[in-house]
Coordinates of C-alpha atoms and ligand atoms in Angstrom, one line a residue:
M24 CA 0.1 0.0 0.1
S25 CA 1.2 3.3 -0.9
A26 CA 1.8 5.3 2.3
A27 CA 1.5 9.0 0.4
L28 CA -2.0 10.5 0.1
P29 CA -2.9 11.5 -3.2
K30 CA -2.7 15.2 -3.9
L31 CA -6.3 15.1 -5.3
A32 CA -8.9 12.4 -5.0
V33 CA -12.4 12.8 -6.4
R34 CA -14.5 9.9 -5.4
D35 CA -17.7 8.7 -7.0
L36 CA -18.6 12.4 -7.8
H37 CA -22.1 12.9 -9.0
V38 CA -23.5 16.2 -9.8
T39 CA -27.1 16.9 -10.9
Y40 CA -28.3 20.4 -11.6
R41 CA -31.7 21.1 -10.3
G42 CA -33.8 22.8 -12.9
R43 CA -36.3 25.3 -11.8
D44 CA -38.8 23.9 -13.9
G45 CA -38.5 20.8 -12.3
K46 CA -36.2 19.0 -15.1
D47 CA -33.0 18.2 -13.6
V48 CA -29.9 17.8 -15.7
E49 CA -27.5 15.0 -14.5
A50 CA -24.1 16.4 -15.6
V51 CA -21.8 14.1 -13.8
R52 CA -22.2 10.4 -12.8
G53 CA -19.5 8.5 -10.8
V54 CA -16.4 10.5 -11.6
D55 CA -13.4 8.8 -9.8
F56 CA -10.0 9.4 -10.0
E57 CA -6.5 10.2 -8.1
I58 CA -3.7 12.6 -8.7
A59 CA -0.6 12.0 -6.9
D60 CA 1.7 14.5 -5.9
K61 CA 5.1 14.6 -7.8
P62 CA 7.2 16.9 -5.4
G63 CA 9.1 19.5 -7.1
I64 CA 7.7 19.0 -10.5
G65 CA 4.6 20.7 -12.2
E66 CA 2.2 18.4 -13.7
I67 CA -0.5 18.9 -16.2
V68 CA -3.5 16.7 -16.1
V69 CA -6.0 17.2 -19.0
F70 CA -9.7 16.3 -19.0
L71 CA -10.7 15.6 -22.7
G72 CA -14.3 15.2 -23.4
P73 CA -16.9 16.4 -26.0
S74 CA -18.7 19.9 -25.5
G75 CA -21.6 19.5 -22.8
C76 CA -20.4 16.4 -21.3
G77 CA -19.7 17.8 -17.9
K78 CA -15.9 18.9 -17.7
S79 CA -16.9 22.4 -16.5
T80 CA -19.0 21.0 -13.8
I81 CA -16.1 18.6 -12.5
L82 CA -13.8 21.7 -12.4
K83 CA -16.4 23.7 -10.3
A84 CA -16.9 20.9 -8.0
V85 CA -13.0 20.6 -7.3
A86 CA -13.0 24.5 -7.0
G87 CA -15.6 24.4 -4.5
L88 CA -18.0 26.5 -6.4
L89 CA -20.5 23.7 -6.7
P90 CA -21.6 21.0 -4.2
A91 CA -21.5 17.3 -5.1
S92 CA -24.8 15.6 -5.2
R93 CA -23.0 12.4 -4.2
G94 CA -19.4 11.4 -3.5
E95 CA -16.6 13.7 -2.7
V96 CA -13.6 15.7 -3.6
L97 CA -10.5 15.4 -1.3
L98 CA -7.4 17.8 -1.4
D99 CA -4.5 16.3 0.7
G100 CA -7.1 14.2 2.3
K101 CA -9.3 16.9 3.4
K102 CA -12.7 17.3 2.1
V103 CA -13.4 20.1 -0.2
D104 CA -16.1 22.4 1.2
G105 CA -16.1 25.8 -0.5
V106 CA -13.5 27.6 -2.4
G107 CA -10.2 28.1 -1.1
R108 CA -6.7 29.7 -1.7
D109 CA -5.2 26.4 -2.3
R110 CA -7.0 26.2 -5.5
G111 CA -7.0 29.0 -8.4
M112 CA -9.2 29.0 -11.4
V113 CA -8.7 30.3 -15.1
F114 CA -12.0 30.4 -17.1
Q115 CA -12.4 30.8 -20.9
A116 CA -13.9 34.1 -20.4
Y117 CA -11.4 36.7 -19.6
T118 CA -11.8 37.5 -15.9
S119 CA -9.6 40.2 -15.0
F120 CA -10.7 43.6 -13.6
G121 CA -11.4 46.3 -16.2
W122 CA -10.8 49.1 -13.7
L123 CA -7.4 47.7 -12.8
T124 CA -4.0 47.8 -14.5
V125 CA -2.3 44.8 -15.4
R126 CA 0.0 45.3 -12.4
Q127 CA -2.9 45.8 -10.0
N128 CA -4.8 42.9 -11.4
V129 CA -1.7 40.6 -10.9
E130 CA -1.2 42.1 -7.3
Y131 CA -4.9 41.6 -6.4
G132 CA -4.6 38.3 -4.5
L133 CA -1.7 39.6 -2.5
R134 CA -3.5 42.5 -1.6
L135 CA -6.2 40.7 -0.2
Q136 CA -3.9 38.8 1.8
G137 CA -2.4 42.0 3.4
I138 CA 1.1 41.5 1.8
P139 CA 3.0 44.9 1.9
P140 CA 3.1 46.9 -1.4
E141 CA 6.9 46.4 -1.9
R142 CA 6.8 42.5 -1.8
R143 CA 3.5 42.5 -3.7
R144 CA 5.1 44.6 -6.3
E145 CA 8.3 42.5 -6.3
E146 CA 6.2 39.2 -6.8
A147 CA 3.9 40.7 -9.5
E148 CA 6.8 41.7 -11.6
K149 CA 8.1 38.2 -11.5
Y150 CA 4.9 36.8 -12.7
I151 CA 4.0 39.7 -15.4
A152 CA 7.6 38.9 -16.8
A153 CA 6.9 35.1 -16.8
V154 CA 3.7 35.8 -18.9
G155 CA 5.5 38.3 -21.3
L156 CA 3.8 41.3 -20.4
A157 CA 6.6 43.3 -18.9
D158 CA 6.1 46.0 -21.3
F159 CA 2.1 46.2 -20.7
A160 CA 2.3 46.3 -16.6
D161 CA 0.4 49.6 -16.8
K162 CA -2.2 49.1 -19.2
H163 CA -5.9 48.2 -18.6
P164 CA -7.3 45.0 -19.9
K165 CA -9.4 46.8 -22.6
E166 CA -6.2 47.8 -24.1
L167 CA -4.8 44.3 -24.6
S168 CA -5.5 41.4 -27.1
G169 CA -7.3 38.2 -26.2
G170 CA -4.2 36.3 -25.6
M171 CA -2.7 39.0 -23.4
K172 CA -5.8 39.3 -21.3
Q173 CA -5.7 35.5 -20.7
R174 CA -1.8 36.0 -19.7
V175 CA -3.3 38.5 -17.0
A176 CA -5.6 36.0 -15.9
I177 CA -3.1 33.4 -15.5
A178 CA -0.6 35.5 -13.8
R179 CA -3.1 36.7 -11.4
T180 CA -4.0 33.0 -10.5
L181 CA -0.3 31.8 -10.2
I182 CA 0.9 34.5 -7.8
N183 CA -1.2 33.0 -5.2
K184 CA 0.6 29.8 -5.5
P185 CA -2.2 27.6 -5.5
K186 CA -1.6 23.8 -5.2
L187 CA -3.9 23.0 -7.7
V188 CA -4.6 25.4 -10.9
L189 CA -7.7 24.7 -12.7
M190 CA -8.0 26.0 -16.1
D191 CA -11.3 25.6 -18.0
E192 CA -10.9 25.7 -21.8
P193 CA -8.6 28.8 -21.1
F194 CA -7.4 29.1 -24.9
G195 CA -10.8 28.2 -26.4
A196 CA -11.4 31.8 -27.7
L197 CA -8.0 32.4 -29.2
D198 CA -6.8 32.1 -32.7
P199 CA -4.6 29.1 -33.4
Q200 CA -1.2 30.8 -33.5
T201 CA -1.9 32.7 -30.3
R202 CA -3.2 29.4 -28.8
W203 CA -0.2 27.5 -29.7
G204 CA 2.1 30.4 -28.2
M205 CA 0.1 30.2 -24.8
Q206 CA 0.2 26.4 -24.8
G207 CA 4.3 26.9 -24.8
L208 CA 3.8 29.6 -22.2
L209 CA 1.9 27.3 -19.9
L210 CA 4.5 24.3 -20.3
D211 CA 7.4 26.7 -19.6
I212 CA 5.4 28.0 -16.5
S213 CA 4.3 24.3 -15.2
A214 CA 8.2 23.3 -15.5
K215 CA 9.0 26.1 -12.9
E216 CA 6.0 25.9 -10.5
D217 CA 5.4 23.0 -8.2
N218 CA 1.7 22.8 -8.8
T219 CA -0.7 20.7 -10.6
I220 CA -2.7 22.0 -13.4
L221 CA -6.0 20.4 -14.4
F222 CA -7.0 21.6 -17.7
V223 CA -10.1 21.2 -19.4
T224 CA -10.3 20.8 -23.2
H225 CA -12.3 19.3 -26.0
D226 CA -9.2 19.8 -28.4
V227 CA -7.3 16.5 -28.9
S228 CA -4.1 18.0 -30.1
E229 CA -4.1 20.5 -27.3
A230 CA -4.4 17.5 -24.9
V231 CA -1.4 15.7 -26.2
Y232 CA 0.8 18.8 -26.4
L233 CA 0.2 19.9 -22.7
A234 CA -0.6 16.7 -20.9
D235 CA 1.4 14.3 -18.7
T236 CA -1.8 12.3 -18.0
V237 CA -5.0 12.5 -20.1
F238 CA -8.4 11.6 -18.5
V239 CA -10.7 10.7 -21.6
M240 CA -14.4 11.6 -20.6
A241 CA -17.6 10.1 -21.6
P242 CA -20.8 12.1 -22.9
R243 CA -23.0 13.5 -20.4
P244 CA -23.5 12.4 -17.6
T245 CA -19.8 12.2 -17.6
H246 CA -17.3 9.8 -16.1
V247 CA -13.7 8.8 -16.8
L248 CA -13.6 6.4 -19.8
H249 CA -9.9 5.9 -19.9
R250 CA -6.5 7.3 -18.4
V251 CA -3.6 7.8 -20.6
D252 CA -0.3 8.6 -19.9
V253 CA 1.1 10.8 -22.5
P254 CA 4.7 9.9 -23.7
T255 CA 7.3 12.3 -22.6
F256 CA 8.3 14.1 -25.7
E257 CA 11.8 15.2 -25.7
R258 CA 10.9 18.8 -26.8
R259 CA 7.6 20.1 -26.8
D260 CA 7.4 22.6 -30.0
L261 CA 5.6 23.5 -33.1
A262 CA 7.5 20.5 -35.1
L263 CA 6.3 18.0 -32.4
K264 CA 2.9 18.4 -33.5
S265 CA 3.4 16.9 -36.8
S266 CA 5.7 14.1 -35.9
P267 CA 4.6 10.6 -36.1
A268 CA 4.7 9.8 -32.4
F269 CA 2.5 12.9 -31.6
R270 CA 0.1 12.0 -34.4
D271 CA -0.2 8.3 -33.0
C272 CA -1.0 9.8 -29.6
E273 CA -3.8 11.9 -31.0
K274 CA -5.1 9.1 -33.1
Q275 CA -5.2 6.8 -30.0
L276 CA -7.1 9.6 -28.0
L277 CA -9.5 10.2 -30.9
D278 CA -10.2 6.4 -31.0
L279 CA -10.9 6.4 -27.2
L280 CA -13.1 9.4 -27.4
Y281 CA -15.2 8.3 -30.4
A282 CA -15.1 4.6 -29.8
K283 CA -18.6 2.8 -30.2
A284 CA -19.9 2.0 -26.6
Ligands
ADP313 N1 -26.0 25.9 -13.9 C1 -26.6 25.1 -14.6 N2 -27.8 24.7 -14.6 C2 -28.3 23.5 -15.3 N3 -27.7 22.9 -16.2 C3 -26.4 23.1 -16.5 C4 -25.8 24.2 -15.6 N4 -24.4 24.2 -15.8 C5 -24.2 23.3 -17.0 N5 -25.3 22.7 -17.0 C6 -25.7 21.4 -17.9 O1 -24.7 20.5 -17.5 C7 -24.3 19.6 -18.7 C8 -22.7 19.7 -18.7 O2 -22.2 21.3 -18.6 P1 -20.7 21.7 -18.4 O3 -20.1 21.0 -17.3 O4 -20.6 23.0 -18.7 O5 -20.1 20.7 -19.9 P2 -18.7 20.9 -20.7 O6 -17.9 21.9 -19.7 O7 -18.2 19.6 -20.7 O8 -19.1 21.5 -21.8 C9 -24.7 20.6 -19.8 O9 -25.9 19.6 -20.3 C10 -25.4 21.7 -19.4 O10 -26.4 22.2 -20.2
MG314 MG1 -17.2 23.8 -20.2

């Protein structure tokens, strides 16, 4: 028996939305998985499933934004019951504050924690540079492109050093080129931060490119169909995406996603 507690354990998670008209929507039925901690390394775990299957619902349950109808979410062995600073979420819609500058947005979480201005500023500089926005620190979100706004959201989340970063199709609204750039950025960041990123997507190529582990999800009401450990590619760059090893992995995931039940 392994002695270490899993970092995250989701056990028999069920979520049913109670419709006001009396029609319930069962979104999640029996989602069960564990993610072990790998000390000192960041890890990206991808949830890959068709639109509407219940992926966002799982993330919201892990975030503590939604109660489980049945089952539980355990973080370091402790039952999740509401939101907490140990988890940070990045949504597809850009969620930075429009009235704050990039710097103020990124500092926001530290301000809430009562960290003194100088240390806040220093930390913010680091994260703003990490997402490539050093020249835009004093701009407001409306002056930025979609990709840049999403960089702000990522920096704003990471500065709080959450153990779990929950990302819900964060690059879904970006054009392909920007999206590839952001995927590269995320890999760089993940290599430096000792956190675990739960990343939701319906894009097979994005899953292979980013993931250490992919959970292939069933259509609604969703559950885990397969767990696939993605090969550790020597270098993850754009050329990789057209390589045979990468294509094989994409094909494997596609087959699992669309296998006839
Ligand atoms: N607040 C809600 N109230 C009722 N039904 C919802 C709500 N949020 C999501 N759903 C339904 O739950 C199912 C799963 O949604 P979601 O988790 O957003 O899927 P995904 O993120 O995989 O696209 C969908 O059928 C959706 O319509
Ligand atoms: Mg969703």
